[in-house]
Coordinates of C-alpha atoms and ligand atoms in Angstrom, one line a residue:
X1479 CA -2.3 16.9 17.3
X1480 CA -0.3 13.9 17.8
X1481 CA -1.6 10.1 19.1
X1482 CA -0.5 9.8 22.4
X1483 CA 2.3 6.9 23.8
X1484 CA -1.0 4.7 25.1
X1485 CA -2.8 4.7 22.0
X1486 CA 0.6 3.7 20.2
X1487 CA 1.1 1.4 22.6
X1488 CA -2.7 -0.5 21.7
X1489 CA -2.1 0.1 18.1
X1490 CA 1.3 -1.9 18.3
X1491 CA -0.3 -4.7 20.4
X1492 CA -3.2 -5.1 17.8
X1493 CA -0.7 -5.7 14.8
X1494 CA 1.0 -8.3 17.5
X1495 CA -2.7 -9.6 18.3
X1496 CA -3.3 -10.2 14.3
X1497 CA 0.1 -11.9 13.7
X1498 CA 2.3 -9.6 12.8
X1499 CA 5.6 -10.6 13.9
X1500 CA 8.5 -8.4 11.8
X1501 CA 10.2 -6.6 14.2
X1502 CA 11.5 -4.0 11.6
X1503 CA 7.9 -3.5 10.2
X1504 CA 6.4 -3.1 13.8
X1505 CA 8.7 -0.7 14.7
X1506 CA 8.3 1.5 11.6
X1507 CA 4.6 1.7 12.2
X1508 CA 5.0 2.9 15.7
X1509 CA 7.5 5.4 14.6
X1510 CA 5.0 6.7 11.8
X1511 CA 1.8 8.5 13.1
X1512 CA -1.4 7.3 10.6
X1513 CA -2.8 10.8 12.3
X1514 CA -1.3 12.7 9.4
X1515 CA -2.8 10.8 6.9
X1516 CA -6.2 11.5 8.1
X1517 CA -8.5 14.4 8.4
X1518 CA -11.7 15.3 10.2
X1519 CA -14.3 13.2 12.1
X1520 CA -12.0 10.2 11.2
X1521 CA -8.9 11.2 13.3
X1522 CA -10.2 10.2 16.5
X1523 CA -10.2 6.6 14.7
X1524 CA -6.8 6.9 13.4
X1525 CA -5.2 4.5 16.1
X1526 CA -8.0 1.5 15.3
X1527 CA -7.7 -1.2 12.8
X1528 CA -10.3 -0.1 10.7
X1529 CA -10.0 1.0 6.8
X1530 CA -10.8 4.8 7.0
X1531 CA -12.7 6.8 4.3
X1532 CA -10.2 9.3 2.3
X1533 CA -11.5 11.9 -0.8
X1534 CA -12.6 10.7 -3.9
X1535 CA -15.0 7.7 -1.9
X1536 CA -11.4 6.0 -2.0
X1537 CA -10.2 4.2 1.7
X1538 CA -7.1 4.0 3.6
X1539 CA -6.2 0.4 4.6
X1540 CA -6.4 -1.5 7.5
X1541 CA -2.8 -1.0 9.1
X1542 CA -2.5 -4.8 10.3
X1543 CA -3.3 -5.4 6.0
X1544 CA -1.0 -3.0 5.5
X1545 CA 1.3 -4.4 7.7
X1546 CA 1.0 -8.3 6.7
X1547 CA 1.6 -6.9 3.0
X1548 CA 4.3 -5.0 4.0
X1549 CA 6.1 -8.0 6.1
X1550 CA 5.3 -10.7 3.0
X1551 CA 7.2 -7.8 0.9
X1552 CA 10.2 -8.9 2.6
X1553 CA 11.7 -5.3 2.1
X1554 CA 14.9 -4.1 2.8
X1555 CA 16.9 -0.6 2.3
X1556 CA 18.2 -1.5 -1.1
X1557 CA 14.9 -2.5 -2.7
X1558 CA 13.5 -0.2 -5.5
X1559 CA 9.8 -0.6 -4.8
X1560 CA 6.5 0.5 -6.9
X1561 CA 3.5 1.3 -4.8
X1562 CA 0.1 1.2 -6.8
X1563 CA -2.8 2.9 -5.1
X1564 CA -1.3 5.9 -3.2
X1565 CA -4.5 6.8 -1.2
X1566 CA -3.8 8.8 1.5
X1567 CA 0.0 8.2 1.5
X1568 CA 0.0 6.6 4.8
X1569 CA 1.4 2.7 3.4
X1570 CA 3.7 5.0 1.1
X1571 CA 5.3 6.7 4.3
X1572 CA 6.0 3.1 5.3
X1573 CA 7.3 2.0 2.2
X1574 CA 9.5 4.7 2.2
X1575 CA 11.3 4.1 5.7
X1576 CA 11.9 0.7 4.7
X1577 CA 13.6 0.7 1.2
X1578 CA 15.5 2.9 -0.9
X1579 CA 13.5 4.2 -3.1
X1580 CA 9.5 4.1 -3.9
X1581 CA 7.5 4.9 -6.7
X1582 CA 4.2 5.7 -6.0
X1583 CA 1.0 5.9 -8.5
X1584 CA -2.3 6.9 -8.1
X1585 CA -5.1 7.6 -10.1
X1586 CA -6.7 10.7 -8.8
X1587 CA -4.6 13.4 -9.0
X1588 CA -6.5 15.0 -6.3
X1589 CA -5.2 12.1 -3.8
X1590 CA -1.6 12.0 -5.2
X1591 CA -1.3 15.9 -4.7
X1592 CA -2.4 15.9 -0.9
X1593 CA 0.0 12.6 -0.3
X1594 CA 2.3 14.0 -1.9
X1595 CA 2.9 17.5 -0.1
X1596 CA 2.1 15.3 3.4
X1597 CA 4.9 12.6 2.4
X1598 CA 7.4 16.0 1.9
X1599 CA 6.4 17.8 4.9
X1600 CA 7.0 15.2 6.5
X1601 CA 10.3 14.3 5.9
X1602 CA 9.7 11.2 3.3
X1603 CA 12.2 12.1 0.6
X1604 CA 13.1 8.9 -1.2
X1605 CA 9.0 8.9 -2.6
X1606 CA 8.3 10.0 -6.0
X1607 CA 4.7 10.7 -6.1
X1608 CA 2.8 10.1 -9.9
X1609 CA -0.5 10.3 -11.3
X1610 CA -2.2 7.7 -14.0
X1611 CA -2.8 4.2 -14.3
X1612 CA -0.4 2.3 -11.9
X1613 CA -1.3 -1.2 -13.6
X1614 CA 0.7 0.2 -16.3
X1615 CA 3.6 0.7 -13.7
X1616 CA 6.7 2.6 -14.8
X1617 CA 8.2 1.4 -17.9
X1618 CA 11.6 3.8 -18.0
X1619 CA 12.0 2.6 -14.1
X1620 CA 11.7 -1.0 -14.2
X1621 CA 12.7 -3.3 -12.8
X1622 CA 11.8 -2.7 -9.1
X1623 CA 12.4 -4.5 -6.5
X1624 CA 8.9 -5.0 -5.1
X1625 CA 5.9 -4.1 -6.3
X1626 CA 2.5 -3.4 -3.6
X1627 CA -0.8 -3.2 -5.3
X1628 CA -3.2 -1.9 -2.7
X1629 CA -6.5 -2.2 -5.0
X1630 CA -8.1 -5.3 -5.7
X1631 CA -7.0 -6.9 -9.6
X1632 CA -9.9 -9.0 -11.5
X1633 CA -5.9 -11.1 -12.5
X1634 CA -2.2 -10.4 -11.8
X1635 CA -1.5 -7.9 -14.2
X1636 CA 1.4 -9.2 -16.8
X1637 CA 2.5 -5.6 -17.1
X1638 CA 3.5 -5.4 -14.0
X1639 CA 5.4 -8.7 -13.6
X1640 CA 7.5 -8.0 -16.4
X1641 CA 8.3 -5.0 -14.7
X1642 CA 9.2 -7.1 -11.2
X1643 CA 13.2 -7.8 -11.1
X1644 CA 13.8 -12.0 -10.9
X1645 CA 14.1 -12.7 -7.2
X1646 CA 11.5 -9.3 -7.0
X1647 CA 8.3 -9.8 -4.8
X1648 CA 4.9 -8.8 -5.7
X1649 CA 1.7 -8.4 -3.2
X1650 CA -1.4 -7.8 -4.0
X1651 CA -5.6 -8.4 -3.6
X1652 CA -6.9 -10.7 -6.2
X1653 CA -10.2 -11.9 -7.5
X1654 CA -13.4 -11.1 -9.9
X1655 CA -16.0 -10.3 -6.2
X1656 CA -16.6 -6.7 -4.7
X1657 CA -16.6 -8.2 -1.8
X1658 CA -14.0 -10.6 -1.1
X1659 CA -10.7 -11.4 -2.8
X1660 CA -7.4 -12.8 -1.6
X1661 CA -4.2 -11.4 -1.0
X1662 CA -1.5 -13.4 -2.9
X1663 CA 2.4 -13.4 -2.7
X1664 CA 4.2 -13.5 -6.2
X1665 CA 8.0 -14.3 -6.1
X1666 CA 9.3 -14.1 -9.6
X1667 CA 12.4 -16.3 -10.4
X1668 CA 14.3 -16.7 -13.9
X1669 CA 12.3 -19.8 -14.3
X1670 CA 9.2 -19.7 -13.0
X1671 CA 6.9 -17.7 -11.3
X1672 CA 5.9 -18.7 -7.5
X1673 CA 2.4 -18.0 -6.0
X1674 CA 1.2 -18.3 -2.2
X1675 CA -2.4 -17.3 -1.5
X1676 CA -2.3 -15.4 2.1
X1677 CA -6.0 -15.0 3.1
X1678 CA -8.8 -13.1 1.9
X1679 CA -9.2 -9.3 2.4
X1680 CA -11.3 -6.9 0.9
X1681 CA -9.7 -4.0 -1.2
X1682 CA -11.1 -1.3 -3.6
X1683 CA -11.3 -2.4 -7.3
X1684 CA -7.9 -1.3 -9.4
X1685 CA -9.5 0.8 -11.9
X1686 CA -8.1 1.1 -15.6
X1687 CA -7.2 4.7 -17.0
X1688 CA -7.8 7.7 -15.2
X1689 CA -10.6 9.0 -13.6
X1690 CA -13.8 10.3 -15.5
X1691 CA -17.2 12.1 -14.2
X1692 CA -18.6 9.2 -13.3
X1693 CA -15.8 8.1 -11.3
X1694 CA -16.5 11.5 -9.4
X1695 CA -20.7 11.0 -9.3
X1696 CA -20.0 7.5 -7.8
X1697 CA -17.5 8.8 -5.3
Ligands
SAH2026 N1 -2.6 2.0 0.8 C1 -3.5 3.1 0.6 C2 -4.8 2.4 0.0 C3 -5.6 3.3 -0.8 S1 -7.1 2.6 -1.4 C4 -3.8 3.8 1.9 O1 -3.7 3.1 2.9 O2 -4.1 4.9 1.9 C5 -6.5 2.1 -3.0 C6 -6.2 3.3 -3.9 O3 -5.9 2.7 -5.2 C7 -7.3 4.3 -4.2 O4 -6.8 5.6 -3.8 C8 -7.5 4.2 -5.7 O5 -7.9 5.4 -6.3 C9 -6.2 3.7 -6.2 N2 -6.3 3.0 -7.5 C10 -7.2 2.1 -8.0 N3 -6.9 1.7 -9.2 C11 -5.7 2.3 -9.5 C12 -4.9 2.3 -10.7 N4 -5.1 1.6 -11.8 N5 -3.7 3.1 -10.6 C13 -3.4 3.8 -9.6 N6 -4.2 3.9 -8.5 C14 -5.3 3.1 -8.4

C-alpha cells in the first residue's frame, strides 16, 4: 500500500506551509514514502505532520522537523554524515538520498534491525546501520561531514564535535526539560565554534549506554 499522488501532494504543501523552502530537500521527501516506515493503526496517519509512535515507546519525527533539520544540514552528495537516533529509519532514508554516505546509530537493537532490513529493501545502500550509544559516535570513522542528533541532549556532546570535520555541521535538540528544548545549528570552524538557536521542538531524551529492563518496563 502506497500514499496516493493527493496525499503527497498535501504533505509537500505542509512542509512549504511550515517554511521549508530547499528545493532539493522537498523533492527528496516527496520521492520517499514515510508509509514504509510505519506500521499498523498509524499508517493511515503517515501523510500528517505529526510525530508517530514506533516500538520500544520510541517516536518517529515530525517530517517538517525532520525536514528543517535536514535543510539547516546544508547536505550535499559528498558529505559523510552520522545520524544519531535511527528510529524507524524514515530521516535515515533521507539522509541517505542526499549525501554519500550515512552512519546511522541507534540504541535498541530491536529498532536498528527493522530500519535496517527496510533501508535495504528499499534500495538505501550507502547506510550503515549500528547499534550502541550514538553520543559516542564513531571513533574509527570520524570525521563526518554532518552530524543529525534526533534525541534531545541535556548539552552538545564534546564527543561528538571532535568527531565533526572543520567546516562540518551539526543539528540537534538541546536543553535540561522533557518538554521543550531547542534545536540548535553548530558550524565548527578551525577557530571557533558557531551556534544559531533555531526554535524550540520537542524530542525524546538521548539516552547514555544501551538499553536495560527498565528501559523496556517504561517503554
Ligand atoms: N529520526 C527518527 C527519530 C527517532 S526518535 C525517526 O524519525 O524515526 C529518537 C531515537 O533516538 C529513538 O529511537 C531513541 O531510541 C534513539 N536514541 C536515544 N538516545 C540514543 C543514543 N544515545 N544513541 C543512539 N540512539 C539513541
Amino acid at each position: 500500500m502506497t500514499t496516493n499522488k493527493e496525499d503527497k501532494i498535501k504533505f509537500i504543501f505542509n512542509l512549504k506551509r511550515k517554511g521549508i523552502k530547499d528545493k532539493i530537500v522537498l523533492k527528496t521527501m516527496e520521492s520517499i514514502d514515510r508509509k514504509i516506515f510505519l506500521d499498523g493503526i498509524f499508517l493511515s496517519r503517515s501523510q500528517d505532520d505529526i510525530p508517530l509512535p514506533i516500538n520500544c515507546g520510541q517516536t518517529t519525527s515530525q517530517p517538517s522537523i525532520i525536514a528543517k533539520m535536514i535543510e539547516k544540514l546544508e547536505i550535499n552528495k559528498s558529505c559523510k554524515v552520522l545520524e544519531v537516533g535511527t528510529g524507524s529509519g524514515y530521516q535515515t532514508a533521507i539522509l541517505s538520498k542526499l549525501s554519500r554516505r550515512v552512519y546511522s546509530i541507534e540504541r535498541y537493537d530491536i529498532l536498528k534491525k527493522k530500519a535496517e532490513k527496510l533501508l535495504a529493501d528499499n534500495g538505501f545502500r550507502n547506510v550503515t546501520c549500528i547499534s550502541g550509544d550514538g553520543s559516542l559516535g564513531i571513533e574509527n570513522q570520524a570525521p563526518f561531514d554532518r552530524i543529525l542528533i534526533s534525541a534531545a541532549a541535556e548539552d552538545i556532546p564534546k564527543i561528538l564535535i571532535d568527531q565533526l570535520k572543520y567546516g562540518g555541521i551539526m543539528v540537534l535538540p538541546v536543553g535540561m526539560s522533557k518538554d521543550e528544548q531547542t534545536l540548535v545549528k553548530i558550524r565548527k570552524d578551525k577557530f571557533q565554534i558557531h551556534y544559531e538557536e533555531i526554535f524550540k521542538v520537542r524530542f525524546v531524551p538521548l539516552l547514555e549506554g544501551i538499553p536495560n529492563m527498565r528501559d523496556f518496563i517504561n517503554a
